[in-house]
Short mmCIF file of C-alpha atoms and ligand atoms in Angstrom, two decimals:
data_model
loop_
_atom_site.label_atom_id
_atom_site.label_comp_id
_atom_site.label_asym_id
_atom_site.label_seq_id
_atom_site.Cartn_x
_atom_site.Cartn_y
_atom_site.Cartn_z
CA UNK A 29 17.35 67.47 -95.70
CA UNK A 30 14.68 66.24 -93.08
CA UNK A 31 11.09 67.15 -93.54
CA UNK A 32 10.13 65.80 -90.15
CA UNK A 33 9.19 68.28 -87.40
CA UNK A 34 12.18 69.13 -85.06
CA UNK A 35 11.79 68.47 -81.35
CA UNK A 36 12.83 70.50 -78.31
CA UNK A 37 14.46 68.71 -75.42
CA UNK A 38 14.17 70.42 -71.93
CA UNK A 39 16.99 68.86 -69.88
CA UNK A 40 15.66 68.50 -66.43
CA UNK A 41 18.73 67.04 -64.83
CA UNK A 42 19.37 70.30 -62.90
CA UNK A 43 15.90 69.84 -61.19
CA UNK A 44 14.43 66.27 -61.43
CA UNK A 45 17.91 65.00 -61.65
CA UNK A 46 19.57 66.64 -58.78
CA UNK A 47 16.42 66.26 -56.49
CA UNK A 48 16.81 62.53 -56.59
CA UNK A 49 20.36 62.58 -55.39
CA UNK A 50 20.51 62.17 -51.57
CA UNK A 51 24.15 63.34 -51.00
CA UNK A 52 24.28 67.09 -51.18
CA UNK A 53 25.69 68.21 -54.40
CA UNK A 54 27.98 71.24 -53.91
CA UNK A 55 26.49 74.35 -55.47
CA UNK A 56 29.54 74.77 -57.63
CA UNK A 57 29.04 71.39 -59.01
CA UNK A 58 25.33 72.19 -59.85
CA UNK A 59 26.61 75.29 -61.71
CA UNK A 60 29.27 73.50 -63.59
CA UNK A 61 26.80 70.81 -64.72
CA UNK A 62 24.20 73.31 -65.79
CA UNK A 63 26.75 75.27 -67.61
CA UNK A 64 27.90 72.11 -69.35
CA UNK A 65 24.43 71.56 -70.54
CA UNK A 66 24.18 75.04 -71.87
CA UNK A 67 27.16 74.29 -74.00
CA UNK A 68 25.65 71.23 -75.44
CA UNK A 69 23.07 73.69 -76.91
CA UNK A 70 19.74 72.84 -75.17
CA UNK A 71 17.47 75.78 -75.71
CA UNK A 72 15.74 75.19 -72.41
CA UNK A 73 16.82 73.74 -69.00
CA UNK A 74 14.76 73.13 -65.81
CA UNK A 75 16.92 74.42 -63.02
CA UNK A 76 16.15 73.68 -59.46
CA UNK A 77 12.85 74.31 -57.54
CA UNK A 78 11.43 76.77 -55.16
CA UNK A 79 10.04 74.21 -52.80
CA UNK A 80 10.37 73.72 -49.01
CA UNK A 81 13.90 73.06 -48.16
CA UNK A 82 12.71 70.76 -45.56
CA UNK A 83 10.93 68.61 -48.29
CA UNK A 84 13.80 68.63 -50.73
CA UNK A 85 17.10 70.03 -49.22
CA UNK A 86 18.87 69.45 -52.39
CA UNK A 87 16.93 72.30 -54.04
CA UNK A 88 17.76 75.02 -51.36
CA UNK A 89 20.51 76.69 -53.57
CA UNK A 90 18.26 77.23 -56.70
CA UNK A 91 18.54 81.05 -56.45
CA UNK A 92 22.34 80.80 -56.49
CA UNK A 93 22.45 78.47 -59.46
CA UNK A 94 20.26 80.72 -61.49
CA UNK A 95 22.08 83.98 -60.49
CA UNK A 96 25.57 82.36 -61.39
CA UNK A 97 24.42 81.57 -64.92
CA UNK A 98 22.06 84.56 -65.59
CA UNK A 99 24.58 86.37 -67.76
CA UNK A 100 25.62 83.30 -69.92
CA UNK A 101 21.82 82.39 -70.33
CA UNK A 102 20.84 85.88 -71.40
CA UNK A 103 23.86 86.02 -73.81
CA UNK A 104 22.52 82.89 -75.43
CA UNK A 105 18.90 83.67 -75.32
CA UNK A 106 18.03 80.46 -73.42
CA UNK A 107 15.25 79.64 -71.18
CA UNK A 108 15.75 78.50 -67.59
CA UNK A 109 12.55 77.41 -65.84
CA UNK A 110 12.16 76.35 -62.23
CA UNK A 111 9.61 74.20 -60.42
CA UNK A 112 7.11 75.52 -57.82
CA UNK A 113 4.59 73.62 -55.78
CA UNK A 114 2.47 76.60 -54.59
CA UNK A 115 2.06 80.39 -54.61
CA UNK A 116 4.82 80.91 -52.20
CA UNK A 117 7.21 79.17 -54.46
CA UNK A 118 6.09 81.45 -57.28
CA UNK A 119 6.60 84.49 -55.13
CA UNK A 120 10.11 83.45 -54.24
CA UNK A 121 11.16 82.56 -57.74
CA UNK A 122 9.94 86.00 -59.01
CA UNK A 123 11.62 87.79 -56.18
CA UNK A 124 14.83 86.17 -57.57
CA UNK A 125 13.96 87.37 -61.02
CA UNK A 126 12.71 84.02 -62.32
CA UNK A 127 9.43 84.14 -64.32
CA UNK A 128 9.55 80.83 -66.31
CA UNK A 129 7.56 78.72 -63.76
CA UNK A 130 6.70 74.96 -63.75
CA UNK A 131 3.71 74.38 -61.36
CA UNK A 132 3.36 70.83 -60.38
CA UNK A 133 0.07 69.02 -59.54
CA UNK A 134 -0.75 65.26 -59.80
CA UNK A 135 -3.66 63.61 -61.60
CA UNK A 136 -4.15 61.25 -58.65
CA UNK A 137 -5.11 62.44 -55.08
CA UNK A 138 -2.68 60.17 -53.28
CA UNK A 139 0.34 61.21 -55.17
CA UNK A 140 -0.64 64.84 -54.94
CA UNK A 141 -1.00 64.40 -51.14
CA UNK A 142 2.33 62.65 -50.85
CA UNK A 143 4.15 65.16 -52.98
CA UNK A 144 2.81 68.51 -51.88
CA UNK A 145 0.62 67.55 -48.97
CA UNK A 146 -2.50 69.09 -50.59
CA UNK A 147 -5.58 67.84 -52.33
CA UNK A 148 -5.73 68.43 -56.15
CA UNK A 149 -8.38 71.01 -55.47
CA UNK A 150 -6.12 72.84 -53.02
CA UNK A 151 -3.26 72.60 -55.45
CA UNK A 152 -5.64 74.23 -58.20
CA UNK A 153 -6.36 76.92 -55.75
CA UNK A 154 -2.61 77.51 -55.44
CA UNK A 155 -2.34 77.61 -59.23
CA UNK A 156 -5.08 80.17 -59.42
CA UNK A 157 -2.95 82.41 -56.99
CA UNK A 158 0.21 81.86 -59.07
CA UNK A 159 -1.70 82.97 -62.28
CA UNK A 160 -2.89 86.10 -60.38
CA UNK A 161 0.60 86.91 -58.96
CA UNK A 162 2.42 86.46 -62.28
CA UNK A 163 0.05 87.55 -65.00
CA UNK A 164 1.17 90.91 -66.36
CA UNK A 165 4.76 90.16 -64.98
CA UNK A 166 7.25 90.66 -67.73
CA UNK A 167 8.59 87.24 -69.23
CA UNK A 168 5.98 85.19 -67.31
CA UNK A 169 5.74 81.73 -68.93
CA UNK A 170 3.72 79.09 -67.42
CA UNK A 171 4.18 75.28 -67.53
CA UNK A 172 1.97 72.99 -65.49
CA UNK A 173 3.37 69.55 -65.09
CA UNK A 174 0.75 67.04 -64.32
CA UNK A 175 2.32 64.17 -62.41
CA UNK A 176 1.00 60.59 -62.61
CA UNK A 177 -1.12 61.04 -65.77
CA UNK A 178 -0.58 57.45 -66.73
CA UNK A 179 0.33 55.63 -63.51
CA UNK A 180 0.36 56.49 -59.86
CA UNK A 181 2.56 54.55 -57.51
CA UNK A 182 -0.38 54.29 -54.98
CA UNK A 183 -3.48 53.99 -57.19
CA UNK A 184 -2.20 52.24 -60.47
CA UNK A 185 -3.36 53.21 -63.83
CA UNK A 186 -5.05 56.57 -63.86
CA UNK A 187 -8.26 56.98 -65.79
CA UNK A 188 -7.89 59.19 -68.87
CA UNK A 189 -11.12 60.91 -67.89
CA UNK A 190 -9.70 62.00 -64.61
CA UNK A 191 -6.64 63.42 -66.44
CA UNK A 192 -8.90 65.33 -68.96
CA UNK A 193 -11.08 66.69 -66.16
CA UNK A 194 -7.98 68.20 -64.63
CA UNK A 195 -6.71 69.53 -67.71
CA UNK A 196 -10.00 71.33 -68.35
CA UNK A 197 -9.59 73.10 -65.07
CA UNK A 198 -5.92 73.99 -65.68
CA UNK A 199 -6.74 75.50 -69.09
CA UNK A 200 -9.56 77.60 -67.61
CA UNK A 201 -7.14 80.59 -66.85
CA UNK A 202 -6.67 83.39 -69.19
CA UNK A 203 -3.11 82.56 -69.76
CA UNK A 204 -1.04 80.52 -72.17
CA UNK A 205 0.07 77.26 -70.72
CA UNK A 206 2.33 74.42 -71.71
CA UNK A 207 1.11 71.30 -69.98
CA UNK A 208 3.61 68.60 -69.21
CA UNK A 209 2.13 65.13 -69.34
CA UNK A 210 4.34 63.28 -66.81
CA UNK A 211 4.94 59.55 -66.62
CA UNK A 212 6.20 59.90 -63.05
CA UNK A 213 6.68 56.23 -62.30
CA UNK A 214 7.99 55.30 -65.70
CA UNK A 215 5.26 52.64 -65.89
CA UNK A 216 3.27 54.20 -68.91
CA UNK A 217 3.15 51.83 -71.89
CA UNK A 218 3.63 53.20 -75.34
CA UNK A 219 0.05 52.52 -76.61
CA UNK A 220 -1.26 54.42 -73.66
CA UNK A 221 1.18 57.35 -74.17
CA UNK A 222 0.13 57.59 -77.79
CA UNK A 223 -3.70 57.48 -76.90
CA UNK A 224 -3.52 60.05 -74.23
CA UNK A 225 -1.11 62.39 -75.90
CA UNK A 226 -2.96 62.12 -79.28
CA UNK A 227 -6.26 62.81 -77.45
CA UNK A 228 -4.84 65.78 -75.69
CA UNK A 229 -3.28 67.23 -78.90
CA UNK A 230 -6.56 66.79 -80.79
CA UNK A 231 -8.96 68.18 -78.14
CA UNK A 232 -7.00 71.45 -77.79
CA UNK A 233 -5.86 71.81 -81.46
CA UNK A 234 -7.89 74.93 -81.87
CA UNK A 235 -6.78 76.58 -78.69
CA UNK A 236 -3.35 78.41 -79.38
CA UNK A 237 -3.08 79.05 -75.61
CA UNK A 238 -2.42 75.34 -74.87
CA UNK A 239 0.69 73.49 -75.88
CA UNK A 240 2.09 70.09 -74.74
CA UNK A 241 5.20 68.39 -73.42
CA UNK A 242 6.03 64.79 -72.45
CA UNK A 243 8.06 63.95 -69.49
CA UNK A 244 9.24 60.47 -69.41
CA UNK A 245 11.00 58.20 -66.95
CA UNK A 246 12.90 55.09 -67.86
CA UNK A 247 12.19 52.90 -64.94
CA UNK A 248 11.10 49.95 -67.02
CA UNK A 249 13.24 50.71 -70.02
CA UNK A 250 10.35 52.22 -71.88
CA UNK A 251 11.59 55.90 -71.84
CA UNK A 252 12.68 56.17 -75.47
CA UNK A 253 9.73 54.08 -76.83
CA UNK A 254 7.30 56.24 -74.98
CA UNK A 255 8.91 59.34 -76.27
CA UNK A 256 8.66 58.13 -79.94
CA UNK A 257 5.00 57.26 -79.44
CA UNK A 258 4.42 60.74 -77.97
CA UNK A 259 6.13 62.20 -81.10
CA UNK A 260 3.77 60.14 -83.25
CA UNK A 261 0.91 61.58 -81.36
CA UNK A 262 1.97 65.15 -82.05
CA UNK A 263 4.09 66.13 -79.01
CA UNK A 264 7.23 68.05 -80.00
CA UNK A 265 8.61 68.98 -76.52
CA UNK A 266 10.40 66.42 -74.32
CA UNK A 267 11.68 66.49 -70.92
CA UNK A 268 14.77 64.28 -70.34
CA UNK A 269 17.76 64.32 -68.10
CA UNK A 270 21.45 63.99 -69.08
CA UNK A 271 22.82 60.80 -67.68
CA UNK A 272 19.35 59.46 -67.06
CA UNK A 273 19.38 61.22 -63.52
CA UNK A 274 16.17 61.85 -61.83
CA UNK A 275 13.17 60.46 -59.92
CA UNK A 276 10.46 61.82 -57.65
CA UNK A 277 11.40 61.29 -54.04
CA UNK A 278 7.61 60.91 -53.38
CA UNK A 279 6.99 58.18 -55.90
CA UNK A 280 8.25 54.90 -54.52
CA UNK A 281 10.14 52.68 -56.97
CA UNK A 282 10.44 55.40 -59.69
CA UNK A 283 13.90 55.84 -61.18
CA UNK A 284 15.65 58.27 -63.54
CA UNK A 285 14.29 60.39 -66.32
CA UNK A 286 14.72 59.13 -69.86
CA UNK A 287 18.35 60.06 -70.68
CA UNK A 288 18.59 63.11 -72.84
CA UNK A 289 21.47 61.51 -74.86
CA UNK A 290 19.40 58.49 -75.52
CA UNK A 291 16.63 60.71 -76.97
CA UNK A 292 19.08 62.89 -79.03
CA UNK A 293 20.69 59.65 -80.32
CA UNK A 294 17.42 58.10 -81.41
CA UNK A 295 15.78 61.19 -82.79
CA UNK A 296 18.60 62.46 -84.74
CA UNK A 297 19.27 59.08 -86.34
CA UNK A 298 15.53 59.24 -87.39
CA UNK A 299 16.02 62.49 -89.06
CA UNK A 300 14.40 64.55 -86.47
CA UNK A 301 16.56 67.44 -85.23
CA UNK A 302 16.87 68.23 -81.55
CA UNK A 303 19.54 70.93 -81.91
CA UNK A 304 21.54 69.29 -79.23
CA UNK A 305 25.25 68.54 -79.89
CA UNK A 306 25.60 64.90 -78.69
CA UNK A 307 29.40 64.90 -78.23
CA UNK A 308 29.29 67.89 -75.96
CA UNK A 309 26.28 66.39 -74.09
CA UNK A 310 28.23 63.22 -73.55
CA UNK A 311 31.08 65.27 -72.13
CA UNK A 312 28.43 66.76 -69.78
CA UNK A 313 27.17 63.26 -68.71
CA UNK A 314 30.78 62.49 -67.59
CA UNK A 315 30.85 65.48 -65.29
CA UNK A 316 27.56 64.21 -63.84
CA UNK A 317 28.77 60.65 -63.40
CA UNK A 318 31.73 61.93 -61.52
CA UNK A 319 29.69 63.49 -58.80
CA UNK A 320 29.40 61.74 -55.49
CA UNK A 321 26.39 59.58 -54.96
CA UNK A 322 25.30 59.65 -58.50
CA UNK A 323 23.37 56.53 -59.77
CA UNK A 324 22.30 57.61 -63.27
CA UNK A 325 20.84 55.55 -66.20
CA UNK A 326 20.52 55.52 -69.95
CA UNK A 327 22.52 53.61 -72.42
CA UNK A 328 24.25 55.77 -74.95
CA UNK A 329 26.81 57.37 -72.62
CA UNK A 330 28.21 53.82 -71.61
CA UNK A 331 29.08 52.88 -75.27
CA UNK A 332 32.25 53.64 -77.24
CA UNK A 333 32.08 57.25 -78.52
CA UNK A 334 32.73 56.31 -82.03
CA UNK A 335 29.93 53.97 -82.32
CA UNK A 336 27.43 56.61 -81.04
CA UNK A 337 28.70 59.71 -82.74
CA UNK A 338 30.43 58.19 -85.86
N1 COA B 408 9.41 77.30 -50.71
C1 COA B 408 10.09 77.40 -49.59
N2 COA B 408 9.48 77.21 -48.36
C2 COA B 408 8.14 76.85 -48.38
C3 COA B 408 7.34 76.79 -49.62
C4 COA B 408 8.04 76.99 -50.75
N3 COA B 408 7.58 76.98 -52.08
N4 COA B 408 6.12 76.55 -49.29
C5 COA B 408 6.04 76.31 -47.93
N5 COA B 408 7.20 76.70 -47.46
C6 COA B 408 7.41 76.66 -45.99
C7 COA B 408 6.73 77.58 -45.22
O1 COA B 408 7.03 78.85 -45.25
C8 COA B 408 6.63 76.91 -43.86
O2 COA B 408 7.81 77.33 -43.22
P1 COA B 408 7.99 77.55 -41.65
O3 COA B 408 7.66 76.17 -41.10
O4 COA B 408 9.30 78.00 -41.47
O5 COA B 408 6.92 78.54 -41.37
C9 COA B 408 6.90 75.45 -44.09
O6 COA B 408 7.39 75.19 -45.48
C10 COA B 408 5.55 74.57 -44.07
O7 COA B 408 4.63 75.25 -44.84
P2 COA B 408 3.42 74.43 -45.43
O8 COA B 408 2.56 75.28 -46.33
O9 COA B 408 2.52 73.85 -44.08
O10 COA B 408 3.92 73.24 -46.28
P3 COA B 408 3.75 71.77 -46.04
O11 COA B 408 4.71 71.33 -44.94
O12 COA B 408 2.39 71.42 -46.09
O13 COA B 408 4.57 71.27 -47.43
C11 COA B 408 5.03 71.84 -49.78
C12 COA B 408 4.03 71.58 -48.81
C13 COA B 408 4.44 71.92 -51.09
C14 COA B 408 5.83 73.16 -49.45
C15 COA B 408 6.16 70.74 -49.53
O14 COA B 408 5.43 69.54 -49.57
C16 COA B 408 7.21 70.77 -50.78
O15 COA B 408 7.96 71.75 -50.95
N6 COA B 408 7.01 69.70 -51.66
C17 COA B 408 8.04 69.67 -52.85
C18 COA B 408 7.63 68.54 -53.63
C19 COA B 408 8.51 68.41 -54.72
O16 COA B 408 9.30 69.25 -55.12
N7 COA B 408 8.39 67.24 -55.29
C20 COA B 408 9.25 66.78 -56.37
C21 COA B 408 9.02 67.35 -57.65
S1 COA B 408 7.44 66.76 -58.47
ZN1 ZN B 409 10.01 63.50 -63.29
#
């Protein structure tokens, strides 16, 4: 039996994945993919976003996707989070009964401007409003995704000190927070991932209200390596997307998230449990690959099944 700490993979294909697809994916197809991912035994999925439909039209049916799967989700005791860029997003999500919220802010000014049309300070003001709105609300759970913590498409490598100054402000609220350290462009290198994640975990080790996740992209083929270095640094929660879908429309040159199946394959073969059923996940990736306009990534799903699951 393995003595290594298990990991939890949050599949973000139903958000980061779908938002990167230009052709509108029919709501029924989104529901079918999300449902297939539930069957693969993920404990958490990030499903859609309450953002401006003009900014990302693909996310406009988020409420319907959540509603269609609410009974199945509850029966399985799973978590469905959703992304919000501002207080209005939180209000709309909570009006739809969704209290598992992922607030996004970037570590670099220019990416924050391009993504949410606000300065970092303005975004932090929105976060404060979100916390005010949601604290005391039953089931409220907060993730703050910090985009571009390693590399910004406009500014290059982001200084660690800038990231920690932002983390300091985010953790200043009287609410438990999971911080997603996001390699938005996929241009982080493993040594940098290990350094920054290790420092983050160490700095807040005595604060039970702060926990961590690593959100990687595989643009340069470093997604799995970066996740392994993040694990080595103490991170146990990983965002990834089935079929390697994904990418921020406001980060030029960035491609898909690290493929969930590649992470499951690697970690499980290293004796680190993810709880995910790889065979069923591979079936789900086939549904995704069959959608119009899909250009996914990853490796494992393209290999003969018996060589992967044997
Ligand atoms: N959900 C739905 N509509 C929203 C919204 C939200 N969370 N936030 C703002 N809007 C609407 C406003 O109601 C307003 O509508 P109106 O023109 O009909 O009155 C309109 O959007 C403009 O509002 P404003 O606050 O001026 O927004 P903006 O144009 O400055 O855009 C964001 C800011 C954050 C809303 C927009 O950039 C956005 O949604 N970005 C999403 C980024 C994203 O998801 N990136 C990928 C994930 S990292
Ligand atoms: Zn991403």
